[in-house]
PDB file of C-alpha atoms in Angstrom:
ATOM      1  CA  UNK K  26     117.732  23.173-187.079  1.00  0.00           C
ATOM      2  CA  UNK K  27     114.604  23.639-188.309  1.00  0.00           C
ATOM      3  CA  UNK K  28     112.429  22.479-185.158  1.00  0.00           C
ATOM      4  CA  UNK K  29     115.249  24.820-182.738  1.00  0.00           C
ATOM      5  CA  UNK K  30     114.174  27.625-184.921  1.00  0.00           C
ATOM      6  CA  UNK K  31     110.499  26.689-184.664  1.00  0.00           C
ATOM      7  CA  UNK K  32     110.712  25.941-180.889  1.00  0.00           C
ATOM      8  CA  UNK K  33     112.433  29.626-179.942  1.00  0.00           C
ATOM      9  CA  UNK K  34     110.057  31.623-182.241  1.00  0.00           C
ATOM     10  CA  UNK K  35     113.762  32.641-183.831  1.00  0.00           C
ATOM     11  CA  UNK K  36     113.155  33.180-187.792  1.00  0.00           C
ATOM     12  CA  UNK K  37     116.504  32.539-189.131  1.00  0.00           C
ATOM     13  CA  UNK K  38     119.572  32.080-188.262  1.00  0.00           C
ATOM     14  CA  UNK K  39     123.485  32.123-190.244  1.00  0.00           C
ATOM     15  CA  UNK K  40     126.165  30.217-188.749  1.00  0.00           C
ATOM     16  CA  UNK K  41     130.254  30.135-189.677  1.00  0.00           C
ATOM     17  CA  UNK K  42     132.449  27.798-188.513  1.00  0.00           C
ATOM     18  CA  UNK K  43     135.949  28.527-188.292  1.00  0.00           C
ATOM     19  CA  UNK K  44     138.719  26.114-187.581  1.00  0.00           C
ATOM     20  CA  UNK K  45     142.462  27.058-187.076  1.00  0.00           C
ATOM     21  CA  UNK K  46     141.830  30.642-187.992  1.00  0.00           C
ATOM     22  CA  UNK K  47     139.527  29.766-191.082  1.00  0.00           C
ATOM     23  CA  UNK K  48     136.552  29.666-192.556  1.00  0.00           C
ATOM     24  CA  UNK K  49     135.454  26.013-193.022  1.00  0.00           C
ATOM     25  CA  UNK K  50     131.851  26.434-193.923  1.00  0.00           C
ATOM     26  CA  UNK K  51     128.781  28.695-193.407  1.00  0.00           C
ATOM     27  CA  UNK K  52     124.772  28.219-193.733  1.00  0.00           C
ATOM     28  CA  UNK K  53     122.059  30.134-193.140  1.00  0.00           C
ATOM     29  CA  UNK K  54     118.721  28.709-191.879  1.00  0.00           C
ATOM     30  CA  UNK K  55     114.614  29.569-191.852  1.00  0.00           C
ATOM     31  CA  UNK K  56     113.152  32.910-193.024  1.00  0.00           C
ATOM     32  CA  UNK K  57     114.845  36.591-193.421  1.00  0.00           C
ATOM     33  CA  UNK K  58     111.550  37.974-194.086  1.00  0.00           C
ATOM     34  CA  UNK K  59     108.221  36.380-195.104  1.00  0.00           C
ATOM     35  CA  UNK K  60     108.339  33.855-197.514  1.00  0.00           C
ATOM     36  CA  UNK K  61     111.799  35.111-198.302  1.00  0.00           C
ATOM     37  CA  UNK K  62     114.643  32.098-196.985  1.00  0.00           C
ATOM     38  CA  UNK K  63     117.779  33.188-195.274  1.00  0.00           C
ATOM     39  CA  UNK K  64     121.176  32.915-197.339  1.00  0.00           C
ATOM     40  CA  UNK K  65     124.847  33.146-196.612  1.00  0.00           C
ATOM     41  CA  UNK K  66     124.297  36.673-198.152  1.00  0.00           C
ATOM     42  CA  UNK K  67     121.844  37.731-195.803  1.00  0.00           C
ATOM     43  CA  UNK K  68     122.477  40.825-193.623  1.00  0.00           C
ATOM     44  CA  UNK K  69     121.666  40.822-189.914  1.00  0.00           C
ATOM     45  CA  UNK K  70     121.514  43.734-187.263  1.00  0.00           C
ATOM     46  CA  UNK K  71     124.550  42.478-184.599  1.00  0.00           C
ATOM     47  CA  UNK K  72     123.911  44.784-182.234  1.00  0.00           C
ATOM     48  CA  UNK K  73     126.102  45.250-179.727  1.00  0.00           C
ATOM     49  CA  UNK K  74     128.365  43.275-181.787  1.00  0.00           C
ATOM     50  CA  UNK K  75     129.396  46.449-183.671  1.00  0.00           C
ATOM     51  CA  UNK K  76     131.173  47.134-180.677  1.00  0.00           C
ATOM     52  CA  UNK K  77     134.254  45.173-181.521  1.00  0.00           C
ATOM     53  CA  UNK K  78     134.479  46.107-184.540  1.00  0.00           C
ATOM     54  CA  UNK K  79     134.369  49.724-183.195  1.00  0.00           C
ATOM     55  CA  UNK K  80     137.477  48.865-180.902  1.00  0.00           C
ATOM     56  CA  UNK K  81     139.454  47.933-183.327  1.00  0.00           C
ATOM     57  CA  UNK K  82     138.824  50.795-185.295  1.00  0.00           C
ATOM     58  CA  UNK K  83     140.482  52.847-182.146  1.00  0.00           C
ATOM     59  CA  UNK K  84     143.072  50.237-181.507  1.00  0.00           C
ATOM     60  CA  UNK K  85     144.140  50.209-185.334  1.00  0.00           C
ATOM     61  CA  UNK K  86     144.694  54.405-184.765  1.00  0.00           C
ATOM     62  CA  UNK K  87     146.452  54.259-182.026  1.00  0.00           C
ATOM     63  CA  UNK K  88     148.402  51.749-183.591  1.00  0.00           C
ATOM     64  CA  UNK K  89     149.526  54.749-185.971  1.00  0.00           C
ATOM     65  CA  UNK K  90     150.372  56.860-183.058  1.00  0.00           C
ATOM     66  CA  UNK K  91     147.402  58.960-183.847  1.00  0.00           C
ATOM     67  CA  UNK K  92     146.439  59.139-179.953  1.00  0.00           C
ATOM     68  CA  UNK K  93     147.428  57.014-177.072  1.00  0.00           C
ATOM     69  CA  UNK K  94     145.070  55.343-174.828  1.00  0.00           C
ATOM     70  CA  UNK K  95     145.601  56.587-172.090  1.00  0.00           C
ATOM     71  CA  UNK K  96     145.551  60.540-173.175  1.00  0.00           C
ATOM     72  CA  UNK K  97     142.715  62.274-171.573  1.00  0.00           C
ATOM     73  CA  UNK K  98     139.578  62.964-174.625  1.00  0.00           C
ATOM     74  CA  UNK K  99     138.008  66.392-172.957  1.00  0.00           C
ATOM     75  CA  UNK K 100     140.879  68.657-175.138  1.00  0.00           C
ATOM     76  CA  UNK K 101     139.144  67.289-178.224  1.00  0.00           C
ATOM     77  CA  UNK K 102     135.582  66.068-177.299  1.00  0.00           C
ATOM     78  CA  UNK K 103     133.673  66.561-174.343  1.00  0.00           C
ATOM     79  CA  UNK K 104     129.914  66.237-174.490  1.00  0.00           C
ATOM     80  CA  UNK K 105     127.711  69.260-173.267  1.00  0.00           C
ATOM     81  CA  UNK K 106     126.299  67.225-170.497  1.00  0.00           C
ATOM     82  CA  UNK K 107     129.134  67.120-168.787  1.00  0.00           C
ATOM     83  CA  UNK K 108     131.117  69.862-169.476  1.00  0.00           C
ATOM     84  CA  UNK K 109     131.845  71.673-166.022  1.00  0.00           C
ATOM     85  CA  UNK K 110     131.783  68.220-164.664  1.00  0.00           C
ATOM     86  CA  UNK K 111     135.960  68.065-163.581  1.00  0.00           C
ATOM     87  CA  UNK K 112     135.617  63.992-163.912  1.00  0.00           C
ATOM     88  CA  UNK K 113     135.550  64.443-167.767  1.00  0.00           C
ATOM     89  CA  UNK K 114     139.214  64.797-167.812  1.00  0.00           C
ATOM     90  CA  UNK K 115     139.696  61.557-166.540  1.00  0.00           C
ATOM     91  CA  UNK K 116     138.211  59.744-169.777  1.00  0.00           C
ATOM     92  CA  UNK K 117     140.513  58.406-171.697  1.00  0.00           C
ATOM     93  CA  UNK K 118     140.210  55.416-174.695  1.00  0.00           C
ATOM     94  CA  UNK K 119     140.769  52.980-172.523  1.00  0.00           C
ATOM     95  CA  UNK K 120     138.366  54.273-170.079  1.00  0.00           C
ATOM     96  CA  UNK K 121     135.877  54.294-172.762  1.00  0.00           C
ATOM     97  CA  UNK K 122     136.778  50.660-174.381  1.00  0.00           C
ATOM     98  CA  UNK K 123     137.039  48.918-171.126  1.00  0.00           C
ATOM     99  CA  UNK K 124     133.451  50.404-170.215  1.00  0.00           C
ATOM    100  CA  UNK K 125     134.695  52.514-167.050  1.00  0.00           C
ATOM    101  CA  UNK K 126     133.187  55.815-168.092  1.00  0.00           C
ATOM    102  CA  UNK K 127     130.960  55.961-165.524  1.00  0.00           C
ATOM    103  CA  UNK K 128     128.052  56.309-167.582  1.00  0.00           C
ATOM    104  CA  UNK K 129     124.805  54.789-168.183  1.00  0.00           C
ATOM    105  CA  UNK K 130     124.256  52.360-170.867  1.00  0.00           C
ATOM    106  CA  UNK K 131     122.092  55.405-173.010  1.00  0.00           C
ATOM    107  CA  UNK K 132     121.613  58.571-172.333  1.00  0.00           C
ATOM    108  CA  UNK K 133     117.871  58.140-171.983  1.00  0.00           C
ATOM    109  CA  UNK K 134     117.517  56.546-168.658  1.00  0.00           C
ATOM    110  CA  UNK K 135     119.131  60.062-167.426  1.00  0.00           C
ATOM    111  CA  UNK K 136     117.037  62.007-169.097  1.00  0.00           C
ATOM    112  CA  UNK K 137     118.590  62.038-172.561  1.00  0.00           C
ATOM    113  CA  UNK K 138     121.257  64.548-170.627  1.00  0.00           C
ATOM    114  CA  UNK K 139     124.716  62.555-170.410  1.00  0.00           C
ATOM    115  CA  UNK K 140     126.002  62.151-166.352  1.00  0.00           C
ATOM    116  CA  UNK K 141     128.266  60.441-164.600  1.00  0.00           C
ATOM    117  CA  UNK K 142     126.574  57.585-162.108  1.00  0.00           C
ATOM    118  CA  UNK K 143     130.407  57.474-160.349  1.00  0.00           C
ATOM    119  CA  UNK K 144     133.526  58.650-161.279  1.00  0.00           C
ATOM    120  CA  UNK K 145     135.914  57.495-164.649  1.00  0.00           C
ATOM    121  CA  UNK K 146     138.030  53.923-163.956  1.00  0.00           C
ATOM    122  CA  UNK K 147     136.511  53.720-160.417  1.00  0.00           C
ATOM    123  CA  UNK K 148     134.655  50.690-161.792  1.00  0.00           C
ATOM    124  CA  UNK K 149     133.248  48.689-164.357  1.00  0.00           C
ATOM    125  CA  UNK K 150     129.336  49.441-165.964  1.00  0.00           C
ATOM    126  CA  UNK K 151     128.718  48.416-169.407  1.00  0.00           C
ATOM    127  CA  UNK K 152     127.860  51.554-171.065  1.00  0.00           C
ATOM    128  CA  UNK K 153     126.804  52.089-175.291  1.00  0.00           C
ATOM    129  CA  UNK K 154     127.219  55.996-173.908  1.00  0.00           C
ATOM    130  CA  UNK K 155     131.210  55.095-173.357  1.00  0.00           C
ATOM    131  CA  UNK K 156     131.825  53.827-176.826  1.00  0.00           C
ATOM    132  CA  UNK K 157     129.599  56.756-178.773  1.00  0.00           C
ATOM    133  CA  UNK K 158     132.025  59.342-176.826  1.00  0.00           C
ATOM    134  CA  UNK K 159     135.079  57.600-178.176  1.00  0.00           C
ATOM    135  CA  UNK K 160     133.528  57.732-181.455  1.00  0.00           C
ATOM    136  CA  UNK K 161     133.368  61.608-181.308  1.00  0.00           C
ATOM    137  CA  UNK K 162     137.144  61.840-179.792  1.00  0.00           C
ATOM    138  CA  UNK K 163     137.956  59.907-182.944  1.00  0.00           C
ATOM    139  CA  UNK K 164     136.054  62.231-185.508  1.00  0.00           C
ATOM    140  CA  UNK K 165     136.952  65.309-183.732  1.00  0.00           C
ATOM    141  CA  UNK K 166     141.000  64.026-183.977  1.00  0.00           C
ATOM    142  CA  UNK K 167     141.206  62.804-186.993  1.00  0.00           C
ATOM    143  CA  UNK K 168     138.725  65.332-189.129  1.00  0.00           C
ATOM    144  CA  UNK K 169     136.464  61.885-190.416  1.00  0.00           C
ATOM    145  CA  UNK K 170     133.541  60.484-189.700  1.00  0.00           C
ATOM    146  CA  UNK K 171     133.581  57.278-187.858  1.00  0.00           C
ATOM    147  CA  UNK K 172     131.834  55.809-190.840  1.00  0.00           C
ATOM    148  CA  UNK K 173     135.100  56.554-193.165  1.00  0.00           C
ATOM    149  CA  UNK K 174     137.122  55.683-190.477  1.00  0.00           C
ATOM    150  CA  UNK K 175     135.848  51.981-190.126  1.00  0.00           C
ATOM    151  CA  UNK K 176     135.762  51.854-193.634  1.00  0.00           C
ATOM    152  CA  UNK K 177     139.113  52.611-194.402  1.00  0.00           C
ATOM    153  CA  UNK K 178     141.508  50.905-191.202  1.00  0.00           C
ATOM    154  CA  UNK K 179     139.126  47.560-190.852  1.00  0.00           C
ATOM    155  CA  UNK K 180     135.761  47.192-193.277  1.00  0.00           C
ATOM    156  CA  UNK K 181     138.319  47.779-196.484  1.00  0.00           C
ATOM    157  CA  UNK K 182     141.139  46.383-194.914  1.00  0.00           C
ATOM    158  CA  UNK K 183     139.735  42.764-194.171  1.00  0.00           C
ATOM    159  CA  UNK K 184     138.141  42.649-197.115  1.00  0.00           C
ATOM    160  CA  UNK K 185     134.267  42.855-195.184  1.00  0.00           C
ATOM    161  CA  UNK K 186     132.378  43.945-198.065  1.00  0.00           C
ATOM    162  CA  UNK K 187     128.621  42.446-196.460  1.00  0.00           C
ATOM    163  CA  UNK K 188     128.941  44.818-193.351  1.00  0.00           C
ATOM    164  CA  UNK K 189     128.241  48.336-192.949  1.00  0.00           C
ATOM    165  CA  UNK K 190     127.222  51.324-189.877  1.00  0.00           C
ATOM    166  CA  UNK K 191     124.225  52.620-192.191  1.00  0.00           C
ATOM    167  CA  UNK K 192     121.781  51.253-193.820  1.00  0.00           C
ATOM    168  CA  UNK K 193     123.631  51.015-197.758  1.00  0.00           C
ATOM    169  CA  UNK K 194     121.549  50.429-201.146  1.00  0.00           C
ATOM    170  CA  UNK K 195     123.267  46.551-201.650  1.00  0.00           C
ATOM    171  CA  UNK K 196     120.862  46.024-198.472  1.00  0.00           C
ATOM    172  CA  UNK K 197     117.698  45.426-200.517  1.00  0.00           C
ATOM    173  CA  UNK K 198     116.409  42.319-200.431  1.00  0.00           C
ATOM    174  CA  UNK K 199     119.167  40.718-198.221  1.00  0.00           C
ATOM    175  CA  UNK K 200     118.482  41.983-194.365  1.00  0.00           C
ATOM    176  CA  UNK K 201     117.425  39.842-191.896  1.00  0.00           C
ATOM    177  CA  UNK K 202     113.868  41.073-190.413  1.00  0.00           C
ATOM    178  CA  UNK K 203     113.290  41.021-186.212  1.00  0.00           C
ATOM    179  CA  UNK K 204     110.589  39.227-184.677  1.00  0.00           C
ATOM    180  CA  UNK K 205     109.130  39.800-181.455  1.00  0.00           C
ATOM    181  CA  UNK K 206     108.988  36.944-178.909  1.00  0.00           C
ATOM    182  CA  UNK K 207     106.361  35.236-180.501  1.00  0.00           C
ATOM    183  CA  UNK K 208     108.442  35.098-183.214  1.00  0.00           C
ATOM    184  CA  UNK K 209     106.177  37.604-185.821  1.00  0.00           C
ATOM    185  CA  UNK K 210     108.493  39.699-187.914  1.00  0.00           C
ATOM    186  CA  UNK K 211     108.812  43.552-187.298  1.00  0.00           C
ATOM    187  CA  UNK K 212     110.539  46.268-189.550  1.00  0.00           C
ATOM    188  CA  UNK K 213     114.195  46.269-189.335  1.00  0.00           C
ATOM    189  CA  UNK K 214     115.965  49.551-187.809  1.00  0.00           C
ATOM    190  CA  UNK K 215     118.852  51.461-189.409  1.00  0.00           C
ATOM    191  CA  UNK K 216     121.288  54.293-188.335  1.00  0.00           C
ATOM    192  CA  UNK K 217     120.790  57.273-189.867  1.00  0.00           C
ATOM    193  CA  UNK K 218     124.309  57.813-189.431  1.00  0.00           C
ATOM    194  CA  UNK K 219     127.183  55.690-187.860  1.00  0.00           C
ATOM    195  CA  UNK K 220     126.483  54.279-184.311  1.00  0.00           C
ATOM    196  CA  UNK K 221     129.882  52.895-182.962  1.00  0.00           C
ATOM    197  CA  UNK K 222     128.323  50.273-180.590  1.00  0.00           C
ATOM    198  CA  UNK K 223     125.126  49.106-182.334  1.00  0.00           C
ATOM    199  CA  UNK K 224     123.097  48.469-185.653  1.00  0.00           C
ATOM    200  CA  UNK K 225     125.540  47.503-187.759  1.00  0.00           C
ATOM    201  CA  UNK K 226     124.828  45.009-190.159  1.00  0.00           C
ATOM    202  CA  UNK K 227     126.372  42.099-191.734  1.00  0.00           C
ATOM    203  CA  UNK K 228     126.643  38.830-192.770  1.00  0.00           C
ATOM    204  CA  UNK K 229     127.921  35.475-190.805  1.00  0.00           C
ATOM    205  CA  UNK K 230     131.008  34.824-192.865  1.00  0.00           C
ATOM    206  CA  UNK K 231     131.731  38.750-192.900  1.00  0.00           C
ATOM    207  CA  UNK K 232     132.159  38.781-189.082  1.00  0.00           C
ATOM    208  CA  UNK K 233     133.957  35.710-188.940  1.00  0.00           C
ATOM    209  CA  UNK K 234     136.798  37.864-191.393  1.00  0.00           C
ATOM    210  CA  UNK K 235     136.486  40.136-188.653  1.00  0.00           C
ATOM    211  CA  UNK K 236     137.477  37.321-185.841  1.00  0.00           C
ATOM    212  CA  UNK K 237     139.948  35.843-187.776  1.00  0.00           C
ATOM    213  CA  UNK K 238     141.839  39.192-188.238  1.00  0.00           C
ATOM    214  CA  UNK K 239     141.540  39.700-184.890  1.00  0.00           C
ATOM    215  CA  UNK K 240     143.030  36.545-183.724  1.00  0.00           C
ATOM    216  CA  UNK K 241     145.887  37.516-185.773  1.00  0.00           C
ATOM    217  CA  UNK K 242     146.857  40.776-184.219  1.00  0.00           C
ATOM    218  CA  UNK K 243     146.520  42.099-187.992  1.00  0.00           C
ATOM    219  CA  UNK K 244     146.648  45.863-188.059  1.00  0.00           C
ATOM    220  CA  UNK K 245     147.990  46.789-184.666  1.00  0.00           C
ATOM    221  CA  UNK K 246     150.853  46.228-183.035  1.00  0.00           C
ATOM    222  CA  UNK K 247     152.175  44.004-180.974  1.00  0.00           C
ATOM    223  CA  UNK K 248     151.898  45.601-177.986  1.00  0.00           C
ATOM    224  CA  UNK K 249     148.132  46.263-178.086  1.00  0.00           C
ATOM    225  CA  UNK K 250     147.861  42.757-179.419  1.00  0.00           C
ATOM    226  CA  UNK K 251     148.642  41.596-176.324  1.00  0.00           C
ATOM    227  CA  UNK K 252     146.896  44.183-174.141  1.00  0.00           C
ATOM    228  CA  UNK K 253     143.679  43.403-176.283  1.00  0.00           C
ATOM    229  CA  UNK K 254     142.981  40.360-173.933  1.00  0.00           C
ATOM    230  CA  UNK K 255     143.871  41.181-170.640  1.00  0.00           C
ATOM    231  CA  UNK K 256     140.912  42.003-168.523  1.00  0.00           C
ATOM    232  CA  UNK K 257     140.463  44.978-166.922  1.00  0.00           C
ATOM    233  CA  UNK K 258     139.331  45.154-163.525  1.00  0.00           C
ATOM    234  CA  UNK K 259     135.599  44.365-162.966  1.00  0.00           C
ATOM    235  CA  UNK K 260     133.515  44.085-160.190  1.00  0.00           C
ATOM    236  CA  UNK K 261     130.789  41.030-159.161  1.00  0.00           C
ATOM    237  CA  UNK K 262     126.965  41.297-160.484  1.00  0.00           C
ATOM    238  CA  UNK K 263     124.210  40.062-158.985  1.00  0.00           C
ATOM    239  CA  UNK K 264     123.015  37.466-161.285  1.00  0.00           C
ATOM    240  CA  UNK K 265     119.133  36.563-162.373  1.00  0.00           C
ATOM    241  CA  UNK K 266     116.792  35.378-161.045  1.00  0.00           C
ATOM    242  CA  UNK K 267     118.337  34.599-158.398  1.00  0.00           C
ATOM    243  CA  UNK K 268     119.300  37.278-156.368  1.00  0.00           C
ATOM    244  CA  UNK K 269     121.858  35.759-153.784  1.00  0.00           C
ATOM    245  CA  UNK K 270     124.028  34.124-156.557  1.00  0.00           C
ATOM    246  CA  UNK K 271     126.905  36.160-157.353  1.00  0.00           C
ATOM    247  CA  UNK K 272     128.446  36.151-160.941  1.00  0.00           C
ATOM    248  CA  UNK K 273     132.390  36.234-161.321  1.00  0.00           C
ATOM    249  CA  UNK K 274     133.690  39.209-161.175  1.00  0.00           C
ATOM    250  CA  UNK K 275     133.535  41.170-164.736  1.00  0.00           C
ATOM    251  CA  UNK K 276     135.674  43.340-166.580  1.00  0.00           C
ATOM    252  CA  UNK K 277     136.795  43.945-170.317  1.00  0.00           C
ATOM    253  CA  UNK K 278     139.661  43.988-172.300  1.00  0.00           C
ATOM    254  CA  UNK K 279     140.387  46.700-175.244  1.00  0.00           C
TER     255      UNK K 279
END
């Protein structure tokens, strides 16, 4: 492990194994920081692996009949970039989950003003913007912040106590630093306040909770259990670097 670590300029790295929806073991490798070693207790930045989580924050309210996926968002939320656009009406949660908002990735390659590049469920674009604009729905419905929310329906409930949206004061000394490609460690970044599809932290075995709770439909029902894994329809990417082979075709589930 130590010469793959070495070879990729990566600093560290945690690993969990599970087997037959459990944890079997988990180990952490290299350096967190300088001269500081990586430990099963060490926090990392998942990026857009927050996303998940963030689904299943929406999935478990819906699962309470608190809104239904397919209810447009614009009578509670609608973002001022778009709000005499008539297409807003036609995002719903599943638009936003199975990433067929129609918007960018972040609102900064459009100017940091939020627009629609085509029209809601007319295909598939991965889009950050998509999941932040459930997020607000969410709030705006259910008078918390998405923080509280995560919190209290998954964080609490599967017993993820390593993980968290913003940056918490149990984080000192345990977070995993970046490096850059040449593998030279860089200050970590933290939300100021909770970003539904990126910068949450946690640790190896806390995610693997997360997976494991997930494979066991626990907290929503059965229904959207199921619906959870069925793709939605996607659409075929050019791949890189090379330009004339096509990739599958893509889509998401919730």
């Amino acid at each position: 492990m130590k010469a793959l670590l070495q070879a990729h300029h990566v600093p560290s790295v945690a690993i969990t194994v599970i087997r037959n929806r459990q944890i079997q073991w988990s180990a952490a490798y290299g350096l967190r920081a300088p001269d500081a070693p990586a430990t099963n207790d060490t926090l990392y930045n998942i990026a857009s692996m927050a996303k998940p989580i963030s689904a299943e924050v929406a999935l478990r309210l819906a699962s309470q009949k608190k809104f239904t996926l397919d209810e447009p968002m614009y009578r509670d939320w609608t973002d001022p970039g778009i709000a005499y656009d008539e297409r807003r009406k036609l995002l719903t949660p599943r638009v936003a989950l199975t990433h067929r908002t129609g918007f960018p990735n972040w609102r900064y390659q459009t100017g940091n003003v939020l627009t629609f590049a085509f029209t809601p469920d007319s295909s598939y674009s991965y889009s950050g913007e998509g999941y932040e604009y459930l997020a607000r729905f969410l709030e705006k419905r259910t008078g918390s912040s998405f923080e509280d929310l995560a919190q209290r329906l998954v964080l609490g409930q599967i017993g993820m106590q390593d993980t968290a949206y913003t940056q918490q004061p149990w984080f000192k000394d345990r977070v995993a630093s970046p490096a850059d490609a040449s593998g030279n460690f860089q200050a970590p970044t933290f939300a100021k306040s909770a970003v539904a599809s990126d910068l949450v932290y946690a640790t190896s075995s806390d995610y693997a909770k997360f997976l494991i709770a997930v494979s066991n439909g626990s907290g929503v029902t059965t229904m959207l259990a199921r619906e959870r894994v069925v793709r939605s329809p996607g659409k075929a990417y050019k791949c890189a670097p090379a330009p004339d082979y096509k990739c599958p075709v893509t889509g998401v589930g919730l």
